[in-house]
Amino acid sequence: QVQLQESGPGLLKPSEPLSLTCTVSGGSISSYYWSWIRQSPGKGLEWIGYITYSGTTNYNPSLKSRVTISLERSTNQFSLKMSSLTAADTAVYYCARVRVTVYGEMIYYAFDMWGQGTMVAVSS
Amino acid sequence: EIVLTQSPGALSLSPGERATLSCRASQSVSSGNLAWYQQKPGQAPKLLIYAASTRATGIPARFSGSGSGTDFTLTISRLEPEDFAVYYCQQYGGSPLFTFGPGTKVDIK
């Protein structure tokens, strides 16, 4: 059974960078797409971006200038880096696996496995 | 951006009753690329339905999804005690690629 686990600091100051890691166990990271999603009371669930098994990335345009997602195959992990944090970045951050299902010419995407989430607070 | 609107915002029902949740998109959702999730307090969302109507692995048959274009529905045929939670819809294909609805809370009457 595949499991995902986020790790990283829980409290950061404004303007500091965020670095989170997601460790994937029970399966290889060298297949599937892998994503970061955050959830805050004010903005609900917000997709941050994903990385494919080959390292191609796609980001939410609203965050693209501040975000980098990368893969570390040797440790079966992927990571999120976000710069210039503000209080608006306070949220629970989830890592998730993207299920890509092909039905003929149709391709469907959904998040089928999630980590438990890690709370990140940005405060001076 | 494809904005998803869910209604109602909250639903009070009794165990055994039928729940009908709506998700409306501001533009047509590409190829029915819509999913539904269940979230309980302190937990991550759990995938229930993808491709608008396909149940994810291990999801009971009382959960069903339907719809196309801009209007989608999640139906829980007979509510079990463990079904009281918040439900989110999510689309793929706009810009940003993925967006979520604000959720519908189903609580015990």
mmCIF file of C-alpha atoms in Angstrom:
data_model
loop_
_atom_site.group_PDB
_atom_site.id
_atom_site.type_symbol
_atom_site.label_atom_id
_atom_site.label_comp_id
_atom_site.label_asym_id
_atom_site.label_seq_id
_atom_site.Cartn_x
_atom_site.Cartn_y
_atom_site.Cartn_z
ATOM 1 C CA GLN A 1 0.000 0.000 0.000
ATOM 2 C CA VAL A 2 1.473 3.319 -1.077
ATOM 3 C CA GLN A 3 1.818 5.902 1.677
ATOM 4 C CA LEU A 4 2.860 9.546 1.510
ATOM 5 C CA GLN A 5 4.304 11.554 4.391
ATOM 6 C CA GLU A 6 5.065 15.270 4.425
ATOM 7 C CA SER A 7 7.876 16.766 6.485
ATOM 8 C CA GLY A 8 9.150 20.275 7.036
ATOM 9 C CA PRO A 9 9.077 23.263 9.380
ATOM 10 C CA GLY A 10 5.780 24.266 10.930
ATOM 11 C CA LEU A 11 6.479 27.930 11.653
ATOM 12 C CA LEU A 12 8.179 30.440 9.397
ATOM 13 C CA LYS A 13 8.559 34.206 9.347
ATOM 14 C CA PRO A 14 7.323 36.450 6.528
ATOM 15 C CA SER A 15 9.718 36.579 3.558
ATOM 16 C CA GLU A 16 11.404 33.304 4.574
ATOM 17 C CA PRO A 17 11.408 30.391 2.120
ATOM 18 C CA LEU A 18 9.444 27.166 2.656
ATOM 19 C CA SER A 19 10.887 23.744 1.971
ATOM 20 C CA LEU A 20 8.714 20.625 2.307
ATOM 21 C CA THR A 21 9.502 17.018 1.460
ATOM 22 C CA CYS A 22 7.114 14.189 0.675
ATOM 23 C CA THR A 23 8.403 10.659 1.258
ATOM 24 C CA VAL A 24 6.682 7.955 -0.780
ATOM 25 C CA SER A 25 6.735 4.433 0.656
ATOM 26 C CA GLY A 26 5.317 1.186 -0.684
ATOM 27 C CA GLY A 27 5.783 2.161 -4.305
ATOM 28 C CA SER A 28 8.172 3.797 -6.723
ATOM 29 C CA ILE A 29 8.192 7.513 -7.393
ATOM 30 C CA SER A 30 9.365 6.752 -10.910
ATOM 31 C CA SER A 31 5.811 6.343 -12.117
ATOM 32 C CA TYR A 32 2.684 8.473 -11.676
ATOM 33 C CA TYR A 33 2.581 12.244 -11.302
ATOM 34 C CA TRP A 34 3.099 13.847 -7.901
ATOM 35 C CA SER A 35 1.479 17.003 -6.612
ATOM 36 C CA TRP A 36 1.292 19.555 -3.822
ATOM 37 C CA ILE A 37 -2.029 20.968 -2.627
ATOM 38 C CA ARG A 38 -2.750 23.312 0.248
ATOM 39 C CA GLN A 39 -5.840 24.043 2.299
ATOM 40 C CA SER A 40 -6.624 27.170 4.269
ATOM 41 C CA PRO A 41 -9.850 28.394 5.846
ATOM 42 C CA GLY A 42 -9.847 31.436 3.597
ATOM 43 C CA LYS A 43 -9.057 29.881 0.226
ATOM 44 C CA GLY A 44 -10.173 26.277 0.610
ATOM 45 C CA LEU A 45 -8.268 23.643 -1.370
ATOM 46 C CA GLU A 46 -5.709 25.106 -3.767
ATOM 47 C CA TRP A 47 -3.584 23.130 -6.204
ATOM 48 C CA ILE A 48 0.053 24.284 -6.154
ATOM 49 C CA GLY A 49 1.628 22.187 -8.882
ATOM 50 C CA TYR A 50 2.737 18.743 -10.024
ATOM 51 C CA ILE A 51 5.783 16.933 -11.325
ATOM 52 C CA THR A 52 5.710 13.930 -13.637
ATOM 53 C CA TYR A 53 7.808 10.807 -13.287
ATOM 54 C CA SER A 54 10.100 12.223 -15.970
ATOM 55 C CA GLY A 55 10.530 15.528 -14.150
ATOM 56 C CA THR A 56 8.184 17.766 -16.138
ATOM 57 C CA THR A 57 6.459 20.340 -13.955
ATOM 58 C CA ASN A 58 3.227 22.309 -14.140
ATOM 59 C CA TYR A 59 2.339 25.022 -11.645
ATOM 60 C CA ASN A 60 -0.661 27.088 -10.638
ATOM 61 C CA PRO A 61 -0.121 30.411 -12.476
ATOM 62 C CA SER A 62 -0.936 32.330 -9.302
ATOM 63 C CA LEU A 63 2.042 30.719 -7.516
ATOM 64 C CA LYS A 64 4.360 29.899 -10.405
ATOM 65 C CA SER A 65 6.859 32.690 -9.770
ATOM 66 C CA ARG A 66 7.484 31.491 -6.201
ATOM 67 C CA VAL A 67 7.292 27.695 -6.466
ATOM 68 C CA THR A 68 9.607 24.858 -7.476
ATOM 69 C CA ILE A 69 8.733 21.143 -7.301
ATOM 70 C CA SER A 70 11.488 18.571 -7.763
ATOM 71 C CA LEU A 71 11.993 14.790 -7.647
ATOM 72 C CA GLU A 72 14.653 12.871 -5.751
ATOM 73 C CA ARG A 73 14.527 9.337 -7.156
ATOM 74 C CA SER A 74 17.336 7.995 -4.995
ATOM 75 C CA THR A 75 15.325 8.616 -1.828
ATOM 76 C CA ASN A 76 11.839 8.158 -3.345
ATOM 77 C CA GLN A 77 10.905 11.706 -2.380
ATOM 78 C CA PHE A 78 9.649 14.848 -4.010
ATOM 79 C CA SER A 79 9.836 18.356 -2.631
ATOM 80 C CA LEU A 80 8.209 21.767 -2.664
ATOM 81 C CA LYS A 81 10.096 25.030 -2.381
ATOM 82 C CA MET A 82 8.203 28.299 -2.058
ATOM 83 C CA SER A 83 9.824 31.703 -1.706
ATOM 84 C CA SER A 84 8.797 35.035 -0.181
ATOM 85 C CA LEU A 85 6.206 33.686 2.215
ATOM 86 C CA THR A 86 3.438 35.891 3.601
ATOM 87 C CA ALA A 87 0.660 35.248 6.093
ATOM 88 C CA ALA A 88 -1.557 34.301 3.130
ATOM 89 C CA ASP A 89 0.587 31.172 2.685
ATOM 90 C CA THR A 90 -0.493 29.843 6.086
ATOM 91 C CA ALA A 91 -2.235 26.537 5.367
ATOM 92 C CA VAL A 92 -2.132 22.778 5.679
ATOM 93 C CA TYR A 93 0.097 21.481 2.895
ATOM 94 C CA TYR A 94 -0.637 18.066 1.390
ATOM 95 C CA CYS A 95 1.390 15.968 -0.994
ATOM 96 C CA ALA A 96 -0.654 13.730 -3.265
ATOM 97 C CA ARG A 97 -0.359 11.213 -6.076
ATOM 98 C CA VAL A 98 -2.044 12.051 -9.368
ATOM 99 C CA ARG A 99 -3.931 9.150 -10.871
ATOM 100 C CA VAL A 100 -3.858 9.371 -14.673
ATOM 101 C CA THR A 101 -6.494 7.124 -16.267
ATOM 102 C CA VAL A 102 -6.703 6.588 -20.005
ATOM 103 C CA TYR A 103 -10.039 5.525 -21.520
ATOM 104 C CA GLY A 104 -9.486 5.390 -25.266
ATOM 105 C CA GLU A 105 -8.765 8.972 -26.310
ATOM 106 C CA MET A 106 -9.861 10.395 -22.962
ATOM 107 C CA ILE A 107 -7.391 11.044 -20.146
ATOM 108 C CA TYR A 108 -8.655 11.645 -16.632
ATOM 109 C CA TYR A 109 -6.780 13.110 -13.670
ATOM 110 C CA ALA A 110 -7.523 12.880 -9.952
ATOM 111 C CA PHE A 111 -5.638 12.783 -6.653
ATOM 112 C CA ASP A 112 -5.933 9.205 -5.441
ATOM 113 C CA MET A 113 -3.450 9.082 -2.551
ATOM 114 C CA TRP A 114 -2.731 11.867 -0.054
ATOM 115 C CA GLY A 115 -0.337 12.451 2.794
ATOM 116 C CA GLN A 116 -1.783 13.338 6.186
ATOM 117 C CA GLY A 117 -0.877 17.001 5.698
ATOM 118 C CA THR A 118 1.488 19.337 7.515
ATOM 119 C CA MET A 119 0.519 22.694 8.989
ATOM 120 C CA VAL A 120 2.640 25.646 7.916
ATOM 121 C CA ALA A 121 2.130 28.927 9.753
ATOM 122 C CA VAL A 122 3.713 32.187 8.608
ATOM 123 C CA SER A 123 3.953 34.741 11.377
ATOM 124 C CA SER A 124 6.400 37.298 12.691
ATOM 125 C CA GLU B 1 -10.073 29.904 -14.361
ATOM 126 C CA ILE B 2 -12.866 27.355 -14.096
ATOM 127 C CA VAL B 3 -14.751 28.208 -10.899
ATOM 128 C CA LEU B 4 -16.682 25.410 -9.236
ATOM 129 C CA THR B 5 -19.774 26.224 -7.181
ATOM 130 C CA GLN B 6 -21.207 23.601 -4.845
ATOM 131 C CA SER B 7 -24.708 23.531 -3.480
ATOM 132 C CA PRO B 8 -26.064 23.393 -0.971
ATOM 133 C CA GLY B 9 -23.346 24.672 1.330
ATOM 134 C CA ALA B 10 -24.618 22.393 4.071
ATOM 135 C CA LEU B 11 -27.085 19.545 4.233
ATOM 136 C CA SER B 12 -28.670 18.089 7.384
ATOM 137 C CA LEU B 13 -29.885 14.534 6.918
ATOM 138 C CA SER B 14 -30.523 11.380 8.919
ATOM 139 C CA PRO B 15 -28.778 8.023 8.460
ATOM 140 C CA GLY B 16 -30.544 6.026 5.758
ATOM 141 C CA GLU B 17 -31.593 9.109 3.807
ATOM 142 C CA ARG B 18 -30.446 9.999 0.299
ATOM 143 C CA ALA B 19 -28.008 12.870 -0.225
ATOM 144 C CA THR B 20 -27.786 14.766 -3.504
ATOM 145 C CA LEU B 21 -24.874 17.191 -3.876
ATOM 146 C CA SER B 22 -24.418 19.539 -6.807
ATOM 147 C CA CYS B 23 -21.282 20.943 -8.453
ATOM 148 C CA ARG B 24 -21.618 23.556 -11.168
ATOM 149 C CA ALA B 25 -18.694 24.787 -13.281
ATOM 150 C CA SER B 26 -18.321 28.280 -14.750
ATOM 151 C CA GLN B 27 -17.248 26.680 -18.073
ATOM 152 C CA SER B 28 -17.590 23.227 -19.553
ATOM 153 C CA VAL B 29 -15.300 20.709 -17.822
ATOM 154 C CA SER B 30 -13.046 19.043 -20.367
ATOM 155 C CA SER B 31 -14.177 15.492 -21.183
ATOM 156 C CA GLY B 32 -16.033 15.156 -17.882
ATOM 157 C CA ASN B 33 -12.757 15.468 -15.992
ATOM 158 C CA LEU B 34 -14.435 15.904 -12.632
ATOM 159 C CA ALA B 35 -13.714 14.169 -9.335
ATOM 160 C CA TRP B 36 -15.345 14.055 -5.898
ATOM 161 C CA TYR B 37 -13.621 13.812 -2.530
ATOM 162 C CA GLN B 38 -14.733 13.210 1.040
ATOM 163 C CA GLN B 39 -12.943 14.913 3.924
ATOM 164 C CA LYS B 40 -13.408 14.235 7.619
ATOM 165 C CA PRO B 41 -12.060 16.514 10.376
ATOM 166 C CA GLY B 42 -8.295 16.268 10.776
ATOM 167 C CA GLN B 43 -7.921 14.041 7.713
ATOM 168 C CA ALA B 44 -6.822 14.494 4.137
ATOM 169 C CA PRO B 45 -9.430 14.382 1.382
ATOM 170 C CA LYS B 46 -10.239 10.907 0.061
ATOM 171 C CA LEU B 47 -10.986 10.245 -3.604
ATOM 172 C CA LEU B 48 -14.510 8.885 -4.153
ATOM 173 C CA ILE B 49 -15.291 9.415 -7.841
ATOM 174 C CA TYR B 50 -13.221 10.343 -10.908
ATOM 175 C CA ALA B 51 -14.094 10.817 -14.573
ATOM 176 C CA ALA B 52 -17.446 12.145 -13.284
ATOM 177 C CA SER B 53 -18.924 8.695 -12.599
ATOM 178 C CA THR B 54 -16.213 6.087 -11.910
ATOM 179 C CA ARG B 55 -15.879 4.968 -8.302
ATOM 180 C CA ALA B 56 -12.348 4.857 -6.947
ATOM 181 C CA THR B 57 -10.959 1.610 -5.569
ATOM 182 C CA GLY B 58 -12.786 0.422 -2.462
ATOM 183 C CA ILE B 59 -15.554 3.025 -2.588
ATOM 184 C CA PRO B 60 -18.984 1.558 -1.754
ATOM 185 C CA ALA B 61 -21.684 1.375 -4.411
ATOM 186 C CA ARG B 62 -23.930 3.763 -2.445
ATOM 187 C CA PHE B 63 -21.739 6.572 -3.833
ATOM 188 C CA SER B 64 -22.470 7.503 -7.430
ATOM 189 C CA GLY B 65 -21.524 10.386 -9.684
ATOM 190 C CA SER B 66 -23.171 11.756 -12.787
ATOM 191 C CA GLY B 67 -23.192 14.756 -15.065
ATOM 192 C CA SER B 68 -21.342 16.377 -17.933
ATOM 193 C CA GLY B 69 -20.519 19.799 -19.306
ATOM 194 C CA THR B 70 -21.075 22.225 -16.445
ATOM 195 C CA ASP B 71 -23.412 20.293 -14.123
ATOM 196 C CA PHE B 72 -22.370 17.356 -11.976
ATOM 197 C CA THR B 73 -23.978 15.477 -9.096
ATOM 198 C CA LEU B 74 -22.751 13.221 -6.305
ATOM 199 C CA THR B 75 -25.428 10.981 -4.844
ATOM 200 C CA ILE B 76 -25.181 8.952 -1.658
ATOM 201 C CA SER B 77 -28.088 6.537 -1.873
ATOM 202 C CA ARG B 78 -28.436 5.711 1.837
ATOM 203 C CA LEU B 79 -26.325 7.625 4.317
ATOM 204 C CA GLU B 80 -24.245 5.569 6.730
ATOM 205 C CA PRO B 81 -22.939 7.136 9.978
ATOM 206 C CA GLU B 82 -19.422 7.303 8.503
ATOM 207 C CA ASP B 83 -20.632 9.371 5.516
ATOM 208 C CA PHE B 84 -21.152 12.584 7.491
ATOM 209 C CA ALA B 85 -18.297 14.742 6.241
ATOM 210 C CA VAL B 86 -17.433 17.543 3.808
ATOM 211 C CA TYR B 87 -17.519 16.751 0.093
ATOM 212 C CA TYR B 88 -15.500 18.578 -2.573
ATOM 213 C CA CYS B 89 -15.612 18.489 -6.337
ATOM 214 C CA GLN B 90 -12.486 19.093 -8.427
ATOM 215 C CA GLN B 91 -12.015 19.708 -12.129
ATOM 216 C CA TYR B 92 -9.067 19.212 -14.461
ATOM 217 C CA GLY B 93 -8.377 21.059 -17.657
ATOM 218 C CA GLY B 94 -8.715 24.766 -17.081
ATOM 219 C CA SER B 95 -6.039 27.254 -16.007
ATOM 220 C CA PRO B 96 -4.976 26.505 -13.355
ATOM 221 C CA LEU B 97 -5.167 22.852 -14.396
ATOM 222 C CA PHE B 98 -6.911 21.773 -11.179
ATOM 223 C CA THR B 99 -9.474 23.704 -9.142
ATOM 224 C CA PHE B 100 -11.692 22.642 -6.274
ATOM 225 C CA GLY B 101 -15.152 23.661 -5.177
ATOM 226 C CA PRO B 102 -15.783 25.206 -1.736
ATOM 227 C CA GLY B 103 -17.365 22.036 -0.377
ATOM 228 C CA THR B 104 -20.714 20.784 0.901
ATOM 229 C CA LYS B 105 -20.962 19.759 4.543
ATOM 230 C CA VAL B 106 -23.253 16.820 5.220
ATOM 231 C CA ASP B 107 -24.134 16.629 8.882
ATOM 232 C CA ILE B 108 -26.448 14.592 11.037
ATOM 233 C CA LYS B 109 -29.965 15.933 11.479
#
